[in-house]
Amino acid sequence: MSLTLEQTEMDSLRESVDRSARKYRFMFWGGVGLTILYFILTFIQFDLAGVVRKWNPERAALFVLDTYAHKDHVTTRWTTYPEVEIAFEGGHRHVYDPKPEWFSVAGDASTVTFKNGAQVTIFPDQVEMTYPGYDETYTFTLNDDGKPFVVGYDGIEDQLPDWIRRTANKVEVRPSLFERLQVGTSKIELHRYEVGWKYFWFDFHSPLVGMGPLEAISLMFSSERVVPEVSNASLVYREFMDNSQWMHGTVLFAMVETILMALLGTMIACIVALPLAFMAAYNVQPFGVVRFGLRRFFDLLRGIDVLIWSLIFLRAFGPGLFTGIFAIAFTDTGTLGKLMSEAIENADSKQREGVQSTGATRVQQHRFGILPQIMPVFISQSLYYLESNTRGAVIIGAMGAGGIGLQFLGALQTGNDFENVGYMALLVLATVIAMDFFSARLRRALIGFDKPSH
């Protein structure tokens, strides 16, 4: 009888274990199936196959190249040669006169020499190109119909190197990202790339053009003036800040606006959230209706994304700093209010009771019994949100609040100023790193830190 009972209990236990195992297997494979289904639906919904088909790695590489390199455009027309225009970044206001040293003229031939030794020579009726590693000289001209073609390859373009492509009205030559030749029906254009941010310190038309930062600093202390009516120090400052190509003055002022946006928005949120957090904590606020209302108010503020708040305030205030400041302040008030109210509720009641035993008022109990306990958390969270808001203010600025974000958007929309985008990205990165460093120092100064024990 006893053995039968034990066997029954073992069978029951085994069945329970098997049932639990089947349940967890079902949950695991069900989760895997739902995950796969999610990715399939995402793939279909966002047409990822179409995105892959449209992906152009060469265009993406050009965008990246433009962030750390500059190019000069060499342009001439079949009908006006030997007139050749060389312009920095193709700008009509940035035409070289005299011509750069990499451009030479011999008789009726004009030669452009690239950094890697490749050469393009333009004649009145044809263009020749030599490229390192290729023994053949490629010649381009117009046929009887006025269409460009490669001499010796007319009709057999498939035998050309893959970096030479012919279409109905143009021959495109791109052996690498740093050299480009376009031979069209009416004009010839070359793009010559070089690594570096040219005219970063002083722009194309500046009297200090070509001068580096050390030379400029040395010039500031020189008694011999470059412009008689302006001191050298004022001239260096003005020419740097008013650089028309890199817009240092505008960009730096926009960065200051972004920092102010984050700083003021976070400060307002901290000032408003702390007293509201006390009023929303159950161990401080005896009225449940008030607690419920404040908590739902916090949910409302943080439940609406900061970008949505920025659009709302954009309608209210128009473009400007107030839009970004209030968008950050509203969102962070909700978040900090919730975090601080929970910290207040978790505070040790014994300290408050000790203060109460001295005959302190209710406000004094909160001030000396609770506030010192939550202050390290409050400071730490506030400084963290300040760092985060510095990054977020860039996006809010692009939505219309101003600051560096709006400058970012403007540079991106031109499609030609990706070096400015790279410059502003590095400036934002440096600012965020600096904010992180100083906030960490401030956090340690205010709340201290424990040294690791050995």
Short mmCIF file of C-alpha atoms in Angstrom, two decimals:
data_model
loop_
_atom_site.label_atom_id
_atom_site.label_comp_id
_atom_site.label_asym_id
_atom_site.label_seq_id
_atom_site.Cartn_x
_atom_site.Cartn_y
_atom_site.Cartn_z
CA MET A 1 0.00 0.00 0.00
CA SER A 2 2.83 2.36 0.96
CA LEU A 3 4.72 1.61 -2.27
CA THR A 4 1.60 2.28 -4.30
CA LEU A 5 1.13 5.62 -2.54
CA GLU A 6 4.75 6.60 -3.15
CA GLN A 7 4.44 5.62 -6.81
CA THR A 8 1.31 7.72 -7.15
CA GLU A 9 3.05 10.74 -5.59
CA MET A 10 6.06 10.28 -7.91
CA ASP A 11 3.79 10.05 -10.96
CA SER A 12 1.93 13.15 -9.84
CA LEU A 13 5.22 15.04 -9.29
CA ARG A 14 6.57 13.88 -12.67
CA GLU A 15 3.38 14.99 -14.39
CA SER A 16 3.59 18.39 -12.64
CA VAL A 17 7.23 18.83 -13.74
CA ASP A 18 6.40 17.78 -17.31
CA ARG A 19 3.46 20.18 -17.39
CA SER A 20 5.65 23.03 -16.13
CA ALA A 21 8.35 22.16 -18.68
CA ARG A 22 5.79 22.10 -21.51
CA LYS A 23 4.51 25.48 -20.36
CA TYR A 24 7.97 27.06 -20.40
CA ARG A 25 8.80 25.42 -23.76
CA PHE A 26 5.56 26.82 -25.17
CA MET A 27 6.37 30.28 -23.80
CA PHE A 28 9.93 30.15 -25.19
CA TRP A 29 8.97 29.01 -28.69
CA GLY A 30 5.94 31.29 -28.65
CA GLY A 31 8.25 34.22 -27.87
CA VAL A 32 10.62 33.18 -30.65
CA GLY A 33 7.70 32.91 -33.08
CA LEU A 34 6.32 36.33 -32.13
CA THR A 35 9.79 37.87 -32.51
CA ILE A 36 10.21 36.36 -35.98
CA LEU A 37 6.69 37.51 -36.92
CA TYR A 38 7.52 41.02 -35.69
CA PHE A 39 10.65 41.19 -37.84
CA ILE A 40 8.75 39.89 -40.88
CA LEU A 41 6.00 42.50 -40.46
CA THR A 42 8.62 45.22 -39.92
CA PHE A 43 10.46 44.11 -43.06
CA ILE A 44 7.24 44.34 -45.08
CA GLN A 45 5.83 47.49 -43.47
CA PHE A 46 8.98 49.58 -43.88
CA ASP A 47 9.84 48.09 -47.28
CA LEU A 48 13.37 47.21 -46.21
CA ALA A 49 13.90 45.36 -49.48
CA GLY A 50 13.23 48.63 -51.31
CA VAL A 51 15.64 50.45 -49.02
CA VAL A 52 18.36 47.92 -49.83
CA ARG A 53 17.66 48.29 -53.57
CA LYS A 54 17.92 52.09 -53.35
CA TRP A 55 21.06 52.01 -51.24
CA ASN A 56 23.90 53.75 -53.06
CA PRO A 57 27.23 53.10 -51.32
CA GLU A 58 29.08 55.48 -53.63
CA ARG A 59 26.79 58.37 -52.73
CA ALA A 60 27.10 57.54 -49.03
CA ALA A 61 30.91 57.47 -49.39
CA LEU A 62 30.80 60.92 -51.02
CA PHE A 63 28.76 62.29 -48.12
CA VAL A 64 31.33 60.96 -45.65
CA LEU A 65 34.19 62.28 -47.81
CA ASP A 66 32.66 65.76 -47.77
CA THR A 67 32.80 65.83 -43.97
CA TYR A 68 36.60 65.66 -43.83
CA ALA A 69 37.79 66.80 -47.27
CA HIS A 70 37.35 69.76 -49.61
CA LYS A 71 37.23 69.93 -53.38
CA ASP A 72 38.11 72.36 -56.14
CA HIS A 73 36.04 72.52 -59.33
CA VAL A 74 37.80 72.99 -62.68
CA THR A 75 35.31 73.95 -65.38
CA THR A 76 35.58 74.85 -69.05
CA ARG A 77 33.33 74.70 -72.12
CA TRP A 78 34.08 73.27 -75.51
CA THR A 79 33.04 76.55 -77.14
CA THR A 80 34.98 78.90 -74.82
CA TYR A 81 38.20 76.97 -74.18
CA PRO A 82 40.96 77.99 -73.27
CA GLU A 83 38.92 79.92 -70.66
CA VAL A 84 39.16 77.73 -67.53
CA GLU A 85 37.51 78.57 -64.20
CA ILE A 86 38.82 77.04 -60.97
CA ALA A 87 36.58 77.56 -57.94
CA PHE A 88 36.74 76.34 -54.36
CA GLU A 89 33.74 74.01 -53.76
CA GLY A 90 32.30 75.26 -57.04
CA GLY A 91 31.31 78.63 -55.56
CA HIS A 92 31.06 81.51 -58.00
CA ARG A 93 32.45 83.90 -55.37
CA HIS A 94 35.45 81.66 -54.67
CA VAL A 95 37.27 81.66 -58.00
CA TYR A 96 41.05 81.31 -57.85
CA ASP A 97 43.06 84.17 -59.30
CA PRO A 98 45.89 83.39 -59.85
CA LYS A 99 45.40 79.71 -60.60
CA PRO A 100 46.66 77.08 -58.08
CA GLU A 101 50.09 75.47 -58.54
CA TRP A 102 48.54 72.11 -59.52
CA PHE A 103 47.11 73.73 -62.68
CA SER A 104 49.52 74.41 -65.55
CA VAL A 105 49.25 75.67 -69.12
CA ALA A 106 51.58 74.73 -72.00
CA GLY A 107 50.58 76.02 -75.42
CA ASP A 108 46.94 75.09 -76.03
CA ALA A 109 46.98 72.37 -73.35
CA SER A 110 45.81 72.87 -69.74
CA THR A 111 46.83 70.21 -67.21
CA VAL A 112 45.36 69.39 -63.82
CA THR A 113 47.56 67.24 -61.55
CA PHE A 114 45.92 65.28 -58.74
CA LYS A 115 47.48 64.40 -55.38
CA ASN A 116 48.17 60.78 -56.41
CA GLY A 117 49.94 61.78 -59.65
CA ALA A 118 46.99 61.32 -62.01
CA GLN A 119 46.75 63.97 -64.73
CA VAL A 120 43.97 65.34 -66.91
CA THR A 121 45.04 67.43 -69.91
CA ILE A 122 42.46 69.52 -71.77
CA PHE A 123 42.92 70.39 -75.45
CA PRO A 124 40.61 72.45 -77.68
CA ASP A 125 39.03 69.30 -79.15
CA GLN A 126 39.70 66.50 -76.65
CA VAL A 127 40.58 65.53 -73.07
CA GLU A 128 43.31 63.07 -72.07
CA MET A 129 43.72 61.29 -68.72
CA THR A 130 46.56 59.23 -67.31
CA TYR A 131 46.17 57.34 -64.04
CA PRO A 132 48.82 55.58 -61.92
CA GLY A 133 48.77 51.81 -62.44
CA TYR A 134 47.30 52.06 -65.96
CA ASP A 135 49.65 52.25 -68.95
CA GLU A 136 46.96 53.51 -71.33
CA THR A 137 46.12 57.16 -71.85
CA TYR A 138 42.34 57.54 -72.11
CA THR A 139 41.12 60.13 -74.60
CA PHE A 140 37.66 61.70 -74.56
CA THR A 141 36.09 63.83 -77.28
CA LEU A 142 32.79 64.53 -79.08
CA ASN A 143 31.53 62.51 -82.04
CA ASP A 144 29.82 63.95 -85.14
CA ASP A 145 26.53 64.12 -83.21
CA GLY A 146 28.13 66.18 -80.44
CA LYS A 147 28.00 63.29 -77.95
CA PRO A 148 31.02 62.48 -75.74
CA PHE A 149 32.75 59.12 -76.12
CA VAL A 150 36.04 57.38 -75.29
CA VAL A 151 38.35 57.21 -78.29
CA GLY A 152 39.03 53.60 -79.29
CA TYR A 153 36.10 52.28 -77.24
CA ASP A 154 33.11 53.54 -79.21
CA GLY A 155 30.62 50.68 -79.18
CA ILE A 156 32.77 48.49 -76.92
CA GLU A 157 32.37 50.41 -73.64
CA ASP A 158 32.15 47.12 -71.72
CA GLN A 159 35.94 46.77 -72.18
CA LEU A 160 36.61 50.01 -70.30
CA PRO A 161 37.65 49.97 -66.62
CA ASP A 162 34.65 49.97 -64.30
CA TRP A 163 35.51 53.52 -63.16
CA ILE A 164 34.76 54.92 -66.63
CA ARG A 165 31.05 55.02 -67.51
CA ARG A 166 29.45 56.40 -70.63
CA THR A 167 25.83 57.53 -70.92
CA ALA A 168 24.00 59.21 -73.77
CA ASN A 169 25.20 62.73 -72.90
CA LYS A 170 28.13 62.27 -70.56
CA VAL A 171 31.28 60.29 -69.83
CA GLU A 172 31.83 59.91 -66.08
CA VAL A 173 35.35 59.06 -64.84
CA ARG A 174 35.75 58.24 -61.13
CA PRO A 175 38.86 56.12 -60.45
CA SER A 176 38.64 56.94 -56.72
CA LEU A 177 36.72 59.23 -54.40
CA PHE A 178 39.40 61.92 -54.73
CA GLU A 179 39.35 62.32 -58.52
CA ARG A 180 36.39 62.94 -60.79
CA LEU A 181 36.10 63.93 -64.45
CA GLN A 182 32.87 64.65 -66.31
CA VAL A 183 32.95 65.14 -70.07
CA GLY A 184 29.60 66.39 -71.32
CA THR A 185 28.15 67.69 -74.55
CA SER A 186 28.79 71.33 -73.63
CA LYS A 187 31.33 71.42 -70.82
CA ILE A 188 34.17 69.60 -69.07
CA GLU A 189 34.30 69.54 -65.27
CA LEU A 190 36.84 68.12 -62.84
CA HIS A 191 36.57 67.69 -59.07
CA ARG A 192 39.86 67.58 -57.23
CA TYR A 193 39.56 66.49 -53.57
CA GLU A 194 42.08 66.99 -50.77
CA VAL A 195 41.84 65.96 -47.13
CA GLY A 196 41.37 68.84 -44.69
CA TRP A 197 39.09 71.73 -43.86
CA LYS A 198 40.45 74.45 -46.13
CA TYR A 199 39.86 78.10 -45.13
CA PHE A 200 38.74 76.93 -41.69
CA TRP A 201 40.52 79.75 -39.88
CA PHE A 202 40.11 82.56 -42.39
CA ASP A 203 37.87 82.54 -45.44
CA PHE A 204 38.67 82.79 -49.14
CA HIS A 205 38.60 86.61 -49.31
CA SER A 206 40.17 87.37 -45.93
CA PRO A 207 43.40 89.42 -45.82
CA LEU A 208 44.67 86.68 -43.47
CA VAL A 209 43.85 83.81 -45.86
CA GLY A 210 46.28 80.90 -45.63
CA MET A 211 47.41 81.86 -42.14
CA GLY A 212 47.31 79.18 -39.42
CA PRO A 213 46.32 79.67 -35.76
CA LEU A 214 49.91 80.00 -34.47
CA GLU A 215 50.74 82.58 -37.13
CA ALA A 216 47.55 84.47 -36.29
CA ILE A 217 48.39 84.53 -32.56
CA SER A 218 51.90 85.76 -33.37
CA LEU A 219 50.43 88.46 -35.63
CA MET A 220 48.21 89.70 -32.79
CA PHE A 221 51.32 90.79 -30.88
CA SER A 222 53.02 92.34 -33.89
CA SER A 223 53.23 96.15 -34.06
CA GLU A 224 53.06 96.19 -37.87
CA ARG A 225 49.37 96.31 -38.80
CA VAL A 226 47.93 94.34 -41.73
CA VAL A 227 45.04 96.82 -42.04
CA PRO A 228 46.17 100.27 -40.86
CA GLU A 229 42.85 101.35 -39.29
CA VAL A 230 42.31 98.10 -37.32
CA SER A 231 44.55 96.52 -34.68
CA ASN A 232 45.89 93.07 -35.51
CA ALA A 233 44.12 91.51 -32.51
CA SER A 234 40.76 92.95 -33.60
CA LEU A 235 41.41 91.92 -37.19
CA VAL A 236 42.22 88.30 -36.26
CA TYR A 237 39.13 88.05 -34.03
CA ARG A 238 36.85 89.64 -36.62
CA GLU A 239 38.13 87.63 -39.57
CA PHE A 240 37.83 84.36 -37.62
CA MET A 241 34.34 85.00 -36.25
CA ASP A 242 33.01 86.43 -39.53
CA ASN A 243 34.36 83.56 -41.65
CA SER A 244 31.69 83.36 -44.36
CA GLN A 245 32.37 79.71 -45.14
CA TRP A 246 32.56 78.21 -41.65
CA MET A 247 30.48 80.89 -39.84
CA HIS A 248 32.33 80.48 -36.55
CA GLY A 249 30.56 83.39 -34.89
CA THR A 250 27.09 82.12 -35.81
CA VAL A 251 27.88 78.51 -34.90
CA LEU A 252 29.49 79.34 -31.54
CA PHE A 253 26.62 81.67 -30.60
CA ALA A 254 24.17 78.92 -31.57
CA MET A 255 26.07 76.47 -29.36
CA VAL A 256 25.80 78.89 -26.43
CA GLU A 257 22.05 79.15 -27.11
CA THR A 258 21.78 75.36 -27.02
CA ILE A 259 23.61 75.18 -23.68
CA LEU A 260 21.39 77.93 -22.24
CA MET A 261 18.32 76.11 -23.51
CA ALA A 262 19.34 72.92 -21.71
CA LEU A 263 20.51 74.72 -18.57
CA LEU A 264 17.46 76.95 -18.10
CA GLY A 265 15.02 74.18 -18.98
CA THR A 266 16.61 71.81 -16.45
CA MET A 267 16.77 74.52 -13.76
CA ILE A 268 13.09 75.37 -14.13
CA ALA A 269 12.20 71.67 -13.96
CA CYS A 270 14.26 71.22 -10.77
CA ILE A 271 12.77 74.28 -9.07
CA VAL A 272 9.19 73.24 -9.88
CA ALA A 273 9.54 69.46 -9.47
CA LEU A 274 11.02 69.39 -5.95
CA PRO A 275 8.13 71.05 -4.05
CA LEU A 276 5.56 69.23 -6.18
CA ALA A 277 7.31 65.93 -5.36
CA PHE A 278 6.84 66.58 -1.64
CA MET A 279 3.15 67.27 -2.24
CA ALA A 280 2.82 64.01 -4.20
CA ALA A 281 4.50 61.74 -1.60
CA TYR A 282 2.14 59.68 0.58
CA ASN A 283 4.30 60.07 3.71
CA VAL A 284 4.11 63.88 3.38
CA GLN A 285 0.76 64.63 1.71
CA PRO A 286 -2.22 63.27 3.69
CA PHE A 287 -4.84 64.08 1.03
CA GLY A 288 -5.16 61.26 -1.49
CA VAL A 289 -6.95 63.43 -4.07
CA VAL A 290 -4.00 65.84 -4.19
CA ARG A 291 -1.51 62.98 -4.50
CA PHE A 292 -3.54 61.36 -7.27
CA GLY A 293 -3.90 64.64 -9.17
CA LEU A 294 -0.19 65.47 -8.96
CA ARG A 295 0.88 61.99 -10.02
CA ARG A 296 -1.41 62.12 -13.05
CA PHE A 297 -0.01 65.59 -13.76
CA PHE A 298 3.51 64.12 -13.74
CA ASP A 299 2.32 61.36 -16.08
CA LEU A 300 0.90 63.96 -18.47
CA LEU A 301 4.11 66.02 -18.55
CA ARG A 302 6.48 63.13 -19.10
CA GLY A 303 4.06 61.08 -21.22
CA ILE A 304 4.15 63.69 -23.99
CA ASP A 305 7.55 63.54 -25.67
CA VAL A 306 9.80 66.58 -25.56
CA LEU A 307 9.58 66.89 -29.37
CA ILE A 308 5.78 67.12 -29.15
CA TRP A 309 6.07 69.77 -26.44
CA SER A 310 8.49 71.68 -28.68
CA LEU A 311 5.94 71.66 -31.52
CA ILE A 312 3.23 72.88 -29.13
CA PHE A 313 5.37 75.73 -27.82
CA LEU A 314 6.55 76.52 -31.34
CA ARG A 315 2.94 77.44 -32.11
CA ALA A 316 2.70 79.43 -28.86
CA PHE A 317 5.99 81.34 -28.87
CA GLY A 318 7.27 80.93 -32.41
CA PRO A 319 10.89 79.99 -33.21
CA GLY A 320 13.31 80.83 -30.42
CA LEU A 321 14.83 79.77 -27.12
CA PHE A 322 11.56 79.89 -25.15
CA THR A 323 10.24 77.00 -27.21
CA GLY A 324 13.15 74.74 -26.27
CA ILE A 325 13.36 75.91 -22.66
CA PHE A 326 9.71 75.20 -21.89
CA ALA A 327 9.70 71.92 -23.83
CA ILE A 328 12.60 70.64 -21.70
CA ALA A 329 11.14 72.12 -18.48
CA PHE A 330 7.73 70.49 -18.95
CA THR A 331 9.11 67.04 -19.74
CA ASP A 332 11.71 67.04 -16.95
CA THR A 333 9.25 68.38 -14.39
CA GLY A 334 7.16 65.26 -14.91
CA THR A 335 10.16 62.92 -14.79
CA LEU A 336 11.95 64.52 -11.84
CA GLY A 337 8.68 64.93 -9.95
CA LYS A 338 7.97 61.22 -10.19
CA LEU A 339 11.54 60.20 -9.27
CA MET A 340 11.75 62.60 -6.32
CA SER A 341 8.32 61.68 -4.93
CA GLU A 342 9.37 58.03 -4.89
CA ALA A 343 12.67 58.97 -3.22
CA ILE A 344 10.76 60.92 -0.55
CA GLU A 345 8.49 57.94 0.08
CA ASN A 346 11.53 55.69 0.53
CA ALA A 347 13.24 58.08 2.95
CA ASP A 348 13.93 56.77 6.45
CA SER A 349 11.12 57.99 8.73
CA LYS A 350 13.30 57.79 11.86
CA GLN A 351 15.19 60.96 10.96
CA ARG A 352 11.95 62.89 10.47
CA GLU A 353 10.59 61.51 13.75
CA GLY A 354 13.77 62.59 15.51
CA VAL A 355 13.38 66.15 14.20
CA GLN A 356 9.69 66.05 15.15
CA SER A 357 10.59 65.13 18.74
CA THR A 358 12.42 68.45 19.12
CA GLY A 359 9.17 70.33 18.57
CA ALA A 360 9.94 71.27 14.95
CA THR A 361 7.14 72.39 12.64
CA ARG A 362 5.96 70.19 9.78
CA VAL A 363 7.97 72.20 7.25
CA GLN A 364 11.09 71.91 9.43
CA GLN A 365 10.56 68.15 9.70
CA HIS A 366 10.60 67.88 5.91
CA ARG A 367 13.49 70.32 5.58
CA PHE A 368 15.82 68.62 8.10
CA GLY A 369 14.40 65.08 8.24
CA ILE A 370 13.75 64.22 4.58
CA LEU A 371 15.51 66.72 2.33
CA PRO A 372 19.09 65.79 3.39
CA GLN A 373 18.32 62.14 2.57
CA ILE A 374 17.01 62.78 -0.96
CA MET A 375 19.37 65.64 -1.87
CA PRO A 376 22.17 63.38 -3.23
CA VAL A 377 19.65 61.58 -5.47
CA PHE A 378 18.10 64.89 -6.53
CA ILE A 379 21.45 66.45 -7.44
CA SER A 380 22.65 63.33 -9.26
CA GLN A 381 19.44 63.00 -11.30
CA SER A 382 19.32 66.73 -12.09
CA LEU A 383 22.90 66.76 -13.38
CA TYR A 384 22.25 63.64 -15.42
CA TYR A 385 19.25 65.27 -17.07
CA LEU A 386 21.29 68.40 -17.72
CA GLU A 387 23.81 66.28 -19.68
CA SER A 388 21.01 64.51 -21.54
CA ASN A 389 19.20 67.77 -22.29
CA THR A 390 22.33 69.25 -23.83
CA ARG A 391 22.15 66.52 -26.47
CA GLY A 392 18.36 66.72 -26.71
CA ALA A 393 18.45 70.50 -27.20
CA VAL A 394 20.21 69.91 -30.54
CA ILE A 395 17.19 67.96 -31.83
CA ILE A 396 14.72 70.44 -30.33
CA GLY A 397 16.65 73.25 -32.01
CA ALA A 398 16.26 71.55 -35.39
CA MET A 399 12.49 71.50 -34.80
CA GLY A 400 12.53 75.30 -34.72
CA ALA A 401 13.77 76.26 -31.26
CA GLY A 402 17.04 77.60 -32.64
CA GLY A 403 20.53 76.93 -31.41
CA ILE A 404 23.01 74.59 -33.03
CA GLY A 405 20.25 72.23 -34.16
CA LEU A 406 18.88 74.80 -36.59
CA GLN A 407 22.39 75.33 -38.00
CA PHE A 408 22.71 71.54 -38.35
CA LEU A 409 19.48 71.38 -40.31
CA GLY A 410 20.47 74.24 -42.58
CA ALA A 411 23.83 72.63 -43.42
CA LEU A 412 22.18 69.26 -44.10
CA GLN A 413 19.52 70.74 -46.37
CA THR A 414 22.06 72.37 -48.69
CA GLY A 415 23.51 68.95 -49.56
CA ASN A 416 26.91 70.58 -50.09
CA ASP A 417 28.00 71.64 -46.61
CA PHE A 418 28.75 68.31 -45.01
CA GLU A 419 32.10 69.61 -43.77
CA ASN A 420 30.09 72.14 -41.73
CA VAL A 421 27.97 69.26 -40.44
CA GLY A 422 31.13 67.46 -39.35
CA TYR A 423 32.43 70.64 -37.68
CA MET A 424 29.20 71.17 -35.74
CA ALA A 425 29.03 67.48 -34.79
CA LEU A 426 32.53 67.67 -33.27
CA LEU A 427 31.58 70.89 -31.47
CA VAL A 428 28.49 69.24 -29.97
CA LEU A 429 30.56 66.20 -28.98
CA ALA A 430 33.16 68.41 -27.28
CA THR A 431 30.41 70.31 -25.46
CA VAL A 432 28.75 67.11 -24.22
CA ILE A 433 32.11 65.75 -23.01
CA ALA A 434 32.80 69.04 -21.20
CA MET A 435 29.34 69.01 -19.63
CA ASP A 436 29.87 65.44 -18.47
CA PHE A 437 33.26 66.32 -16.97
CA PHE A 438 32.07 69.43 -15.10
CA SER A 439 28.82 67.83 -13.92
CA ALA A 440 30.82 64.89 -12.51
CA ARG A 441 33.13 67.31 -10.70
CA LEU A 442 30.14 69.27 -9.38
CA ARG A 443 28.40 66.08 -8.28
CA ARG A 444 31.45 64.97 -6.32
CA ALA A 445 31.83 68.44 -4.78
CA LEU A 446 28.20 68.57 -3.65
CA ILE A 447 27.54 65.01 -2.51
CA GLY A 448 31.02 63.52 -2.27
CA PHE A 449 31.95 59.97 -3.19
CA ASP A 450 33.19 56.89 -1.40
CA LYS A 451 36.68 55.70 -2.21
CA PRO A 452 36.80 51.99 -3.02
CA SER A 453 38.01 49.89 -0.08
CA HIS A 454 40.97 47.56 -0.57
#
